[in-house]
PDB file of C-alpha atoms and ligand atoms in Angstrom:
ATOM      1  CA  MET S   1     117.576 107.688  22.828  1.00 94.00           C
ATOM      2  CA  PRO S   2     114.612 105.497  23.731  1.00 98.00           C
ATOM      3  CA  LEU S   3     112.276 105.008  20.801  1.00 97.00           C
ATOM      4  CA  VAL S   4     109.414 107.494  20.806  1.00 98.00           C
ATOM      5  CA  ILE S   5     106.226 105.663  19.874  1.00 98.00           C
ATOM      6  CA  ASP S   6     103.723 107.927  18.207  1.00 96.00           C
ATOM      7  CA  ASN S   7     100.360 106.244  18.660  1.00 94.00           C
ATOM      8  CA  PRO S   8      97.832 109.014  19.282  1.00 91.00           C
ATOM      9  CA  SER S   9      94.421 107.631  20.103  1.00 91.00           C
ATOM     10  CA  PRO S  10      91.476 109.022  22.048  1.00 94.00           C
ATOM     11  CA  GLU S  11      90.460 105.545  23.241  1.00 97.00           C
ATOM     12  CA  THR S  12      90.605 104.768  26.912  1.00 98.00           C
ATOM     13  CA  CYS S  13      90.452 101.578  28.942  1.00 98.00           C
ATOM     14  CA  SER S  14      90.103 100.609  32.574  1.00 98.00           C
ATOM     15  CA  LEU S  15      93.003  99.248  34.588  1.00 97.00           C
ATOM     16  CA  PRO S  16      91.477  95.718  34.653  1.00 97.00           C
ATOM     17  CA  GLN S  17      91.121  95.812  30.862  1.00 98.00           C
ATOM     18  CA  ALA S  18      94.770  96.788  30.433  1.00 98.00           C
ATOM     19  CA  ILE S  19      95.877  94.117  32.909  1.00 96.00           C
ATOM     20  CA  GLU S  20      93.828  91.440  31.168  1.00 95.00           C
ATOM     21  CA  ALA S  21      95.060  92.413  27.705  1.00 96.00           C
ATOM     22  CA  LEU S  22      98.713  92.364  28.775  1.00 95.00           C
ATOM     23  CA  ALA S  23      98.279  89.057  30.565  1.00 93.00           C
ATOM     24  CA  GLU S  24      96.665  87.644  27.431  1.00 92.00           C
ATOM     25  CA  GLN S  25      99.075  89.054  24.855  1.00 93.00           C
ATOM     26  CA  GLY S  26     102.299  89.441  26.833  1.00 93.00           C
ATOM     27  CA  PHE S  27     104.936  91.937  25.778  1.00 96.00           C
ATOM     28  CA  ASP S  28     107.764  91.024  23.440  1.00 96.00           C
ATOM     29  CA  PRO S  29     109.620  94.214  22.526  1.00 96.00           C
ATOM     30  CA  ASP S  30     111.513  92.370  19.792  1.00 96.00           C
ATOM     31  CA  ASP S  31     108.232  91.598  17.982  1.00 97.00           C
ATOM     32  CA  PRO S  32     106.852  94.770  16.293  1.00 97.00           C
ATOM     33  CA  ALA S  33     103.232  93.557  16.543  1.00 97.00           C
ATOM     34  CA  SER S  34     103.550  92.751  20.240  1.00 97.00           C
ATOM     35  CA  LEU S  35     105.313  96.062  20.899  1.00 98.00           C
ATOM     36  CA  ALA S  36     102.582  98.008  19.078  1.00 97.00           C
ATOM     37  CA  ALA S  37      99.815  96.179  20.952  1.00 97.00           C
ATOM     38  CA  ALA S  38     101.394  96.777  24.372  1.00 97.00           C
ATOM     39  CA  ALA S  39     102.024 100.446  23.499  1.00 98.00           C
ATOM     40  CA  CYS S  40      98.405 100.753  22.414  1.00 98.00           C
ATOM     41  CA  TRP S  41      97.125  99.437  25.768  1.00 98.00           C
ATOM     42  CA  LEU S  42      99.488 101.753  27.631  1.00 98.00           C
ATOM     43  CA  ARG S  43      98.163 104.685  25.586  1.00 98.00           C
ATOM     44  CA  ARG S  44      94.571 103.747  26.391  1.00 98.00           C
ATOM     45  CA  LEU S  45      95.368 103.462  30.080  1.00 98.00           C
ATOM     46  CA  ALA S  46      97.191 106.805  30.051  1.00 98.00           C
ATOM     47  CA  ASN S  47      94.092 108.357  28.455  1.00 98.00           C
ATOM     48  CA  ASN S  48      92.085 107.235  31.496  1.00 98.00           C
ATOM     49  CA  ARG S  49      92.501 110.247  33.757  1.00 97.00           C
ATOM     50  CA  GLU S  50      90.624 108.705  36.658  1.00 97.00           C
ATOM     51  CA  PHE S  51      92.011 105.249  37.353  1.00 97.00           C
ATOM     52  CA  LEU S  52      95.151 106.113  39.299  1.00 96.00           C
ATOM     53  CA  GLY S  53      93.502 108.688  41.545  1.00 95.00           C
ATOM     54  CA  ASP S  54      90.588 106.296  42.159  1.00 94.00           C
ATOM     55  CA  LEU S  55      92.965 103.472  43.009  1.00 93.00           C
ATOM     56  CA  LEU S  56      95.019 105.588  45.409  1.00 91.00           C
ATOM     57  CA  VAL S  57      91.907 106.890  47.148  1.00 91.00           C
ATOM     58  CA  GLU S  58      90.713 103.292  47.545  1.00 88.00           C
ATOM     59  CA  ARG S  59      94.048 102.399  49.024  1.00 85.00           C
ATOM     60  CA  LEU S  60      94.080 105.378  51.371  1.00 86.00           C
ATOM     61  CA  ALA S  61      90.595 104.401  52.482  1.00 86.00           C
ATOM     62  CA  GLY S  62      91.953 100.960  53.337  1.00 80.00           C
ATOM     63  CA  ASN S  63      90.193  99.038  50.593  1.00 74.00           C
ATOM     64  CA  GLY S  64      91.925  96.659  48.201  1.00 63.00           C
ATOM     65  CA  GLY S  65      95.489  97.581  49.138  1.00 56.00           C
ATOM     66  CA  GLU S  66      96.926  94.155  48.474  1.00 53.00           C
ATOM     67  CA  ASP S  67      96.417  94.525  44.749  1.00 51.00           C
ATOM     68  CA  ILE S  68      98.831  97.443  44.555  1.00 51.00           C
ATOM     69  CA  ALA S  69     101.665  96.286  46.762  1.00 49.00           C
ATOM     70  CA  SER S  70     104.756  98.376  46.174  1.00 49.00           C
ATOM     71  CA  ALA S  71     107.651  95.970  45.847  1.00 47.00           C
ATOM     72  CA  TYR S  72     109.871  98.674  44.322  1.00 53.00           C
ATOM     73  CA  GLY S  73     109.640 100.991  47.337  1.00 58.00           C
ATOM     74  CA  PRO S  74     107.586 104.126  47.678  1.00 66.00           C
ATOM     75  CA  GLN S  75     108.575 105.438  44.244  1.00 86.00           C
ATOM     76  CA  ALA S  76     106.701 102.717  42.358  1.00 91.00           C
ATOM     77  CA  ILE S  77     103.158 101.472  42.597  1.00 92.00           C
ATOM     78  CA  ILE S  78     102.807  97.998  41.195  1.00 91.00           C
ATOM     79  CA  LEU S  79      99.543  97.897  39.251  1.00 94.00           C
ATOM     80  CA  SER S  80      99.611  94.267  38.113  1.00 92.00           C
ATOM     81  CA  ARG S  81     101.689  91.168  38.537  1.00 86.00           C
ATOM     82  CA  PRO S  82     103.354  89.176  35.781  1.00 84.00           C
ATOM     83  CA  ARG S  83     101.493  85.979  34.947  1.00 80.00           C
ATOM     84  CA  ALA S  84     103.634  83.125  36.203  1.00 75.00           C
ATOM     85  CA  GLY S  85     104.969  80.640  33.691  1.00 76.00           C
ATOM     86  CA  ARG S  86     103.985  82.696  30.661  1.00 78.00           C
ATOM     87  CA  ALA S  87     106.480  83.632  27.948  1.00 81.00           C
ATOM     88  CA  ASN S  88     106.891  87.380  27.317  1.00 89.00           C
ATOM     89  CA  SER S  89     105.428  88.193  30.673  1.00 93.00           C
ATOM     90  CA  ALA S  90     104.994  91.819  31.739  1.00 95.00           C
ATOM     91  CA  PHE S  91     103.513  93.910  34.510  1.00 95.00           C
ATOM     92  CA  LEU S  92     102.186  97.435  34.886  1.00 97.00           C
ATOM     93  CA  ARG S  93     103.429  99.999  37.328  1.00 96.00           C
ATOM     94  CA  ALA S  94     103.184 103.692  38.057  1.00 97.00           C
ATOM     95  CA  ALA S  95     106.425 105.520  38.889  1.00 96.00           C
ATOM     96  CA  ILE S  96     106.341 108.660  41.018  1.00 95.00           C
ATOM     97  CA  TRP S  97     108.845 111.437  40.340  1.00 96.00           C
ATOM     98  CA  PRO S  98     109.032 114.001  43.145  1.00 96.00           C
ATOM     99  CA  SER S  99     110.332 117.492  42.426  1.00 96.00           C
ATOM    100  CA  PRO S 100     112.752 119.462  44.619  1.00 95.00           C
ATOM    101  CA  ARG S 101     109.672 121.274  45.981  1.00 94.00           C
ATOM    102  CA  ASP S 102     108.263 118.052  47.423  1.00 94.00           C
ATOM    103  CA  HIS S 103     108.765 117.213  51.062  1.00 92.00           C
ATOM    104  CA  VAL S 104     109.885 113.644  50.282  1.00 89.00           C
ATOM    105  CA  PHE S 105     112.596 114.964  47.953  1.00 92.00           C
ATOM    106  CA  ARG S 106     113.940 117.301  50.642  1.00 91.00           C
ATOM    107  CA  THR S 107     113.910 114.631  53.343  1.00 91.00           C
ATOM    108  CA  SER S 108     115.170 111.652  51.304  1.00 89.00           C
ATOM    109  CA  GLY S 109     117.459 113.395  48.808  1.00 88.00           C
ATOM    110  CA  ALA S 110     117.795 113.211  45.027  1.00 89.00           C
ATOM    111  CA  ALA S 111     119.726 109.936  45.039  1.00 86.00           C
ATOM    112  CA  SER S 112     116.761 108.087  46.603  1.00 87.00           C
ATOM    113  CA  PHE S 113     114.864 108.688  43.378  1.00 90.00           C
ATOM    114  CA  VAL S 114     117.791 107.778  41.063  1.00 91.00           C
ATOM    115  CA  TYR S 115     118.191 111.399  39.952  1.00 95.00           C
ATOM    116  CA  GLY S 116     121.770 112.059  38.881  1.00 95.00           C
ATOM    117  CA  ALA S 117     122.534 108.323  38.839  1.00 95.00           C
ATOM    118  CA  PRO S 118     123.225 107.417  35.192  1.00 97.00           C
ATOM    119  CA  HIS S 119     122.244 103.828  34.387  1.00 97.00           C
ATOM    120  CA  ASP S 120     121.099 101.441  31.722  1.00 97.00           C
ATOM    121  CA  HIS S 121     118.458  98.737  32.219  1.00 96.00           C
ATOM    122  CA  ASN S 122     118.708  94.975  31.879  1.00 94.00           C
ATOM    123  CA  PHE S 123     115.064  94.801  30.770  1.00 95.00           C
ATOM    124  CA  ASP S 124     112.897  96.528  28.171  1.00 97.00           C
ATOM    125  CA  PHE S 125     110.060  98.751  29.253  1.00 97.00           C
ATOM    126  CA  LEU S 126     107.494 101.109  27.852  1.00 98.00           C
ATOM    127  CA  THR S 127     106.842 104.385  29.608  1.00 98.00           C
ATOM    128  CA  VAL S 128     104.365 107.220  29.173  1.00 98.00           C
ATOM    129  CA  GLY S 129     104.127 110.570  30.952  1.00 98.00           C
ATOM    130  CA  TYR S 130     100.842 110.424  32.888  1.00 98.00           C
ATOM    131  CA  CYS S 131     100.680 113.590  34.940  1.00 97.00           C
ATOM    132  CA  GLY S 132     102.929 116.493  35.887  1.00 98.00           C
ATOM    133  CA  PRO S 133     105.568 118.042  33.597  1.00 98.00           C
ATOM    134  CA  GLY S 134     107.734 114.876  33.658  1.00 98.00           C
ATOM    135  CA  TYR S 135     111.351 114.160  34.508  1.00 98.00           C
ATOM    136  CA  ALA S 136     114.120 115.114  32.102  1.00 98.00           C
ATOM    137  CA  SER S 137     116.969 112.832  31.072  1.00 98.00           C
ATOM    138  CA  ASP S 138     120.300 113.222  29.440  1.00 98.00           C
ATOM    139  CA  TYR S 139     120.405 110.210  27.137  1.00 98.00           C
ATOM    140  CA  TYR S 140     123.396 108.176  26.061  1.00 98.00           C
ATOM    141  CA  GLU S 141     123.859 104.964  24.146  1.00 98.00           C
ATOM    142  CA  TYR S 142     126.615 102.371  24.342  1.00 98.00           C
ATOM    143  CA  ASP S 143     127.598  98.991  22.979  1.00 98.00           C
ATOM    144  CA  TYR S 144     126.794  96.413  25.665  1.00 97.00           C
ATOM    145  CA  ALA S 145     128.489  93.584  23.770  1.00 96.00           C
ATOM    146  CA  ALA S 146     131.741  95.561  23.562  1.00 97.00           C
ATOM    147  CA  VAL S 147     131.863  96.146  27.317  1.00 97.00           C
ATOM    148  CA  ALA S 148     133.303  93.436  29.550  1.00 96.00           C
ATOM    149  CA  GLY S 149     131.596  95.082  32.510  1.00 95.00           C
ATOM    150  CA  TYR S 150     134.128  95.687  35.280  1.00 95.00           C
ATOM    151  CA  PRO S 151     134.092  98.911  37.307  1.00 94.00           C
ATOM    152  CA  GLY S 152     136.415 101.497  35.793  1.00 95.00           C
ATOM    153  CA  GLU S 153     136.123 100.155  32.234  1.00 97.00           C
ATOM    154  CA  ASP S 154     135.650 102.692  29.447  1.00 97.00           C
ATOM    155  CA  ALA S 155     132.049 102.337  28.240  1.00 98.00           C
ATOM    156  CA  SER S 156     132.383 104.663  25.195  1.00 97.00           C
ATOM    157  CA  LEU S 157     129.065 106.348  25.999  1.00 98.00           C
ATOM    158  CA  ARG S 158     127.638 108.427  23.151  1.00 97.00           C
ATOM    159  CA  PHE S 159     125.553 111.434  24.205  1.00 97.00           C
ATOM    160  CA  VAL S 160     122.384 111.556  22.132  1.00 97.00           C
ATOM    161  CA  GLY S 161     120.416 114.400  23.719  1.00 97.00           C
ATOM    162  CA  ARG S 162     118.247 115.685  26.535  1.00 98.00           C
ATOM    163  CA  SER S 163     114.510 115.191  26.583  1.00 97.00           C
ATOM    164  CA  VAL S 164     111.560 115.432  28.960  1.00 98.00           C
ATOM    165  CA  LEU S 165     108.992 112.689  29.487  1.00 98.00           C
ATOM    166  CA  SER S 166     106.169 115.165  28.985  1.00 98.00           C
ATOM    167  CA  PRO S 167     102.521 114.141  29.481  1.00 97.00           C
ATOM    168  CA  GLY S 168     101.432 111.710  26.783  1.00 97.00           C
ATOM    169  CA  LYS S 169     104.948 111.041  25.474  1.00 98.00           C
ATOM    170  CA  LEU S 170     105.355 107.279  25.089  1.00 98.00           C
ATOM    171  CA  MET S 171     108.758 105.642  24.736  1.00 98.00           C
ATOM    172  CA  LEU S 172     110.436 102.249  24.611  1.00 98.00           C
ATOM    173  CA  TYR S 173     113.582 101.959  26.706  1.00 98.00           C
ATOM    174  CA  ARG S 174     115.750  99.283  25.126  1.00 98.00           C
ATOM    175  CA  ARG S 175     117.665  96.871  27.316  1.00 97.00           C
ATOM    176  CA  HIS S 176     121.449  97.255  27.396  1.00 97.00           C
ATOM    177  CA  LEU S 177     121.372 100.212  24.980  1.00 98.00           C
ATOM    178  CA  ASP S 178     119.639 103.308  26.369  1.00 98.00           C
ATOM    179  CA  VAL S 179     121.441 104.986  29.261  1.00 98.00           C
ATOM    180  CA  HIS S 180     119.921 107.938  31.063  1.00 98.00           C
ATOM    181  CA  ASN S 181     120.839 110.412  33.745  1.00 97.00           C
ATOM    182  CA  GLN S 182     117.565 111.661  35.176  1.00 97.00           C
ATOM    183  CA  LEU S 183     116.848 115.163  36.388  1.00 97.00           C
ATOM    184  CA  PRO S 184     113.898 115.872  38.673  1.00 97.00           C
ATOM    185  CA  PRO S 185     110.746 117.402  37.193  1.00 97.00           C
ATOM    186  CA  THR S 186     109.739 120.943  38.095  1.00 97.00           C
ATOM    187  CA  SER S 187     106.733 119.540  39.959  1.00 97.00           C
ATOM    188  CA  LEU S 188     105.527 116.118  41.068  1.00 97.00           C
ATOM    189  CA  SER S 189     105.067 113.810  38.077  1.00 98.00           C
ATOM    190  CA  VAL S 190     103.917 110.276  37.402  1.00 98.00           C
ATOM    191  CA  SER S 191     104.751 107.920  34.556  1.00 98.00           C
ATOM    192  CA  LEU S 192     103.111 104.586  33.701  1.00 98.00           C
ATOM    193  CA  ASN S 193     105.185 101.593  32.621  1.00 98.00           C
ATOM    194  CA  VAL S 194     104.814  98.250  30.963  1.00 98.00           C
ATOM    195  CA  MET S 195     107.753  96.279  32.373  1.00 96.00           C
ATOM    196  CA  ARG S 196     109.040  93.222  30.526  1.00 95.00           C
ATOM    197  CA  VAL S 197     109.902  90.270  32.740  1.00 92.00           C
ATOM    198  CA  ASP S 198     112.526  87.886  31.416  1.00 88.00           C
ATOM    199  CA  PRO S 199     113.612  85.079  33.749  1.00 83.00           C
ATOM    200  CA  ALA S 200     117.138  85.317  32.277  1.00 84.00           C
ATOM    201  CA  GLN S 201     117.561  89.055  32.821  1.00 84.00           C
ATOM    202  CA  GLY S 202     119.093  88.582  36.273  1.00 80.00           C
ATOM    203  CA  TRP S 203     122.151  87.049  34.621  1.00 82.00           C
ATOM    204  CA  PHE S 204     122.685  90.091  32.407  1.00 89.00           C
ATOM    205  CA  ASP S 205     124.132  93.090  34.165  1.00 92.00           C
ATOM    206  CA  GLN S 206     122.626  96.487  34.674  1.00 95.00           C
ATOM    207  CA  TYR S 207     125.292  99.144  35.106  1.00 97.00           C
ATOM    208  CA  GLY S 208     125.667 102.461  36.830  1.00 97.00           C
ATOM    209  CA  PHE S 209     128.017 104.778  34.910  1.00 98.00           C
ATOM    210  CA  ASP S 210     130.495 107.518  35.776  1.00 97.00           C
ATOM    211  CA  LEU S 211     129.779 110.257  33.238  1.00 97.00           C
ATOM    212  CA  GLU S 212     132.907 112.277  34.024  1.00 96.00           C
ATOM    213  CA  ARG S 213     135.176 109.349  33.304  1.00 96.00           C
ATOM    214  CA  GLY S 214     132.862 107.727  30.759  1.00 96.00           C
ATOM    215  CA  THR S 215     133.245 104.416  32.569  1.00 97.00           C
ATOM    216  CA  VAL S 216     131.204 101.610  34.067  1.00 97.00           C
ATOM    217  CA  ALA S 217     130.950 102.560  37.754  1.00 97.00           C
ATOM    218  CA  ARG S 218     129.171  99.598  39.353  1.00 95.00           C
ATOM    219  CA  TRP S 219     126.640  96.852  38.948  1.00 94.00           C
ATOM    220  CA  LEU S 220     123.089  97.755  39.837  1.00 93.00           C
ATOM    221  CA  ASN S 221     121.509  94.317  39.711  1.00 88.00           C
ATOM    222  CA  PRO S 222     122.328  92.426  42.882  1.00 81.00           C
ATOM    223  CA  LEU S 223     123.004  88.693  42.671  1.00 86.00           C
ATOM    224  CA  ALA S 224     122.016  86.899  45.847  1.00 87.00           C
ATOM    225  CA  GLY S 225     124.485  84.128  44.957  1.00 91.00           C
ATOM    226  CA  GLU S 226     127.434  86.550  45.272  1.00 93.00           C
ATOM    227  CA  ALA S 227     126.614  87.373  48.870  1.00 93.00           C
ATOM    228  CA  PHE S 228     125.889  83.726  49.749  1.00 95.00           C
ATOM    229  CA  LEU S 229     129.223  82.627  48.282  1.00 96.00           C
ATOM    230  CA  ARG S 230     131.161  85.281  50.173  1.00 94.00           C
ATOM    231  CA  VAL S 231     129.477  84.382  53.441  1.00 95.00           C
ATOM    232  CA  ALA S 232     130.068  80.662  52.862  1.00 97.00           C
ATOM    233  CA  VAL S 233     133.775  81.188  52.173  1.00 97.00           C
ATOM    234  CA  ALA S 234     134.121  83.579  55.116  1.00 96.00           C
ATOM    235  CA  SER S 235     132.656  80.864  57.362  1.00 96.00           C
ATOM    236  CA  GLY S 236     135.824  78.868  56.740  1.00 94.00           C
ATOM    237  CA  ALA S 237     134.053  75.653  55.695  1.00 95.00           C
ATOM    238  CA  ALA S 238     136.282  73.438  53.533  1.00 95.00           C
ATOM    239  CA  SER S 239     133.299  72.583  51.287  1.00 96.00           C
ATOM    240  CA  ALA S 240     132.771  76.302  50.646  1.00 96.00           C
ATOM    241  CA  ARG S 241     136.422  76.761  49.665  1.00 94.00           C
ATOM    242  CA  ASP S 242     136.261  73.830  47.256  1.00 96.00           C
ATOM    243  CA  TYR S 243     132.997  75.073  45.784  1.00 97.00           C
ATOM    244  CA  ALA S 244     134.410  78.602  45.425  1.00 97.00           C
ATOM    245  CA  GLU S 245     137.379  77.222  43.495  1.00 96.00           C
ATOM    246  CA  TRP S 246     134.991  75.503  41.101  1.00 96.00           C
ATOM    247  CA  VAL S 247     132.902  78.685  40.759  1.00 96.00           C
ATOM    248  CA  GLY S 248     136.008  80.771  40.050  1.00 96.00           C
ATOM    249  CA  ALA S 249     137.085  78.433  37.284  1.00 94.00           C
ATOM    250  CA  ARG S 250     133.850  77.336  35.669  1.00 94.00           C
ATOM    251  CA  HIS S 251     130.665  79.147  36.725  1.00 94.00           C
ATOM    252  CA  PRO S 252     128.755  80.458  33.680  1.00 91.00           C
ATOM    253  CA  SER S 253     128.280  83.835  35.368  1.00 92.00           C
ATOM    254  CA  GLU S 254     131.343  86.079  35.303  1.00 94.00           C
ATOM    255  CA  ARG S 255     129.943  87.963  38.275  1.00 94.00           C
ATOM    256  CA  MET S 256     129.941  84.709  40.264  1.00 95.00           C
ATOM    257  CA  ARG S 257     133.484  83.914  39.145  1.00 96.00           C
ATOM    258  CA  LEU S 258     134.664  87.341  40.288  1.00 96.00           C
ATOM    259  CA  ALA S 259     132.790  86.942  43.591  1.00 96.00           C
ATOM    260  CA  SER S 260     134.672  83.692  44.118  1.00 97.00           C
ATOM    261  CA  PHE S 261     138.046  85.405  43.696  1.00 97.00           C
ATOM    262  CA  GLU S 262     136.947  88.267  45.940  1.00 96.00           C
ATOM    263  CA  ALA S 263     135.729  85.879  48.632  1.00 97.00           C
ATOM    264  CA  ARG S 264     138.982  83.927  48.614  1.00 97.00           C
ATOM    265  CA  ALA S 265     141.141  87.074  48.455  1.00 97.00           C
ATOM    266  CA  ASP S 266     139.333  88.441  51.514  1.00 95.00           C
ATOM    267  CA  MET S 267     140.608  85.413  53.445  1.00 95.00           C
ATOM    268  CA  LEU S 268     144.275  86.091  52.625  1.00 95.00           C
ATOM    269  CA  ASP S 269     146.424  88.247  54.897  1.00 94.00           C
ATOM    270  CA  ASP S 270     149.601  87.851  52.855  1.00 95.00           C
ATOM    271  CA  PRO S 271     149.689  90.386  49.946  1.00 94.00           C
ATOM    272  CA  ALA S 272     151.885  88.025  47.895  1.00 96.00           C
ATOM    273  CA  GLU S 273     149.289  85.257  48.173  1.00 96.00           C
ATOM    274  CA  ALA S 274     146.520  87.714  47.303  1.00 96.00           C
ATOM    275  CA  ASP S 275     148.520  88.910  44.299  1.00 97.00           C
ATOM    276  CA  ALA S 276     148.993  85.321  43.132  1.00 97.00           C
ATOM    277  CA  LEU S 277     145.267  84.691  43.408  1.00 97.00           C
ATOM    278  CA  TRP S 278     144.411  87.830  41.430  1.00 97.00           C
ATOM    279  CA  ARG S 279     147.066  86.875  38.883  1.00 97.00           C
ATOM    280  CA  ALA S 280     145.194  83.596  38.417  1.00 96.00           C
ATOM    281  CA  ALA S 281     141.989  85.612  38.020  1.00 97.00           C
ATOM    282  CA  GLU S 282     143.665  87.728  35.373  1.00 96.00           C
ATOM    283  CA  LEU S 283     144.424  84.574  33.411  1.00 94.00           C
ATOM    284  CA  SER S 284     141.017  82.960  33.977  1.00 91.00           C
ATOM    285  CA  GLY S 285     139.750  83.619  30.466  1.00 92.00           C
ATOM    286  CA  SER S 286     137.093  86.214  31.316  1.00 94.00           C
ATOM    287  CA  ARG S 287     137.647  89.803  30.132  1.00 95.00           C
ATOM    288  CA  MET S 288     135.478  91.110  32.950  1.00 96.00           C
ATOM    289  CA  VAL S 289     137.244  89.135  35.690  1.00 97.00           C
ATOM    290  CA  ALA S 290     140.645  90.017  34.194  1.00 97.00           C
ATOM    291  CA  GLY S 291     139.799  93.723  34.163  1.00 96.00           C
ATOM    292  CA  ALA S 292     138.683  93.654  37.783  1.00 96.00           C
ATOM    293  CA  ALA S 293     141.748  91.592  38.726  1.00 97.00           C
ATOM    294  CA  ARG S 294     144.106  94.115  37.112  1.00 96.00           C
ATOM    295  CA  ALA S 295     142.560  96.865  39.232  1.00 94.00           C
ATOM    296  CA  ARG S 296     142.973  94.755  42.401  1.00 94.00           C
ATOM    297  CA  ARG S 297     146.607  93.979  41.605  1.00 95.00           C
ATOM    298  CA  ALA S 298     147.322  97.664  40.967  1.00 94.00           C
ATOM    299  CA  VAL S 299     146.082  98.425  44.489  1.00 91.00           C
ATOM    300  CA  LEU S 300     148.135  95.577  45.995  1.00 87.00           C
TER     301      LEU S 300
HETATM  302 FE1  FE2 O 401     116.010 104.237  34.313  1.00 63.96          FE
END
């Protein structure tokens, strides 16, 4: 279960004050003092009942929209940007949680808002219920280090309880540990987040899970390099084939190594050749690649 941070305080702050403080102090969830300071600023901002409505009205009126660009789609409003080049960088966002009564929920469907899509996170973040009753989650925990990370692998998820992100409740979601399956709120809700930005996080996987089987279902963090490698190999260029062989044998990212085997296997029409390639993948020294290779060979 994400850590509930009990920091009641009547103090409030403006959005610029919260942005400035976070930019100044950063957010290192592994440092108790930094965690407490970031949680304190999030509490103060959540106590400000005006800022979000004011900001949205400004935006609707066509003023100052570029400061709240929504890179995460319509569900998230980015309130600040991480300060480039700074260690322990973080940004603020508001997340919107439609209920089944909302038009956008009926037209786009629950999956568009990650309801019923159990997942972990490859980053730490603080969250606080800002308005509305709040989404519910069934929470699980698992041992990231014990999981190789291929689809179909048993993740040994441990159910730890259901809870609602009610107004004012402030929690720390811990990277690679807290898993949740979200359920829509009974009416439109908003949460505020402090999102940690770690340049290395893209190399650590975020998983979707299959709760019925208790397994890793898929990767949620896309790697642009995977797609580029597959396209390069599919182009038939000899340089791409040579590079893919090197990636499959030596790339530090297991995801890239697996992508290399997948790209090369896609080019093979002969099942025996494909089986030989996946056999090599099985023996490549990576538990993740070997697990995925076993599944491919079973299909072949
Ligand atoms: Fe989540």
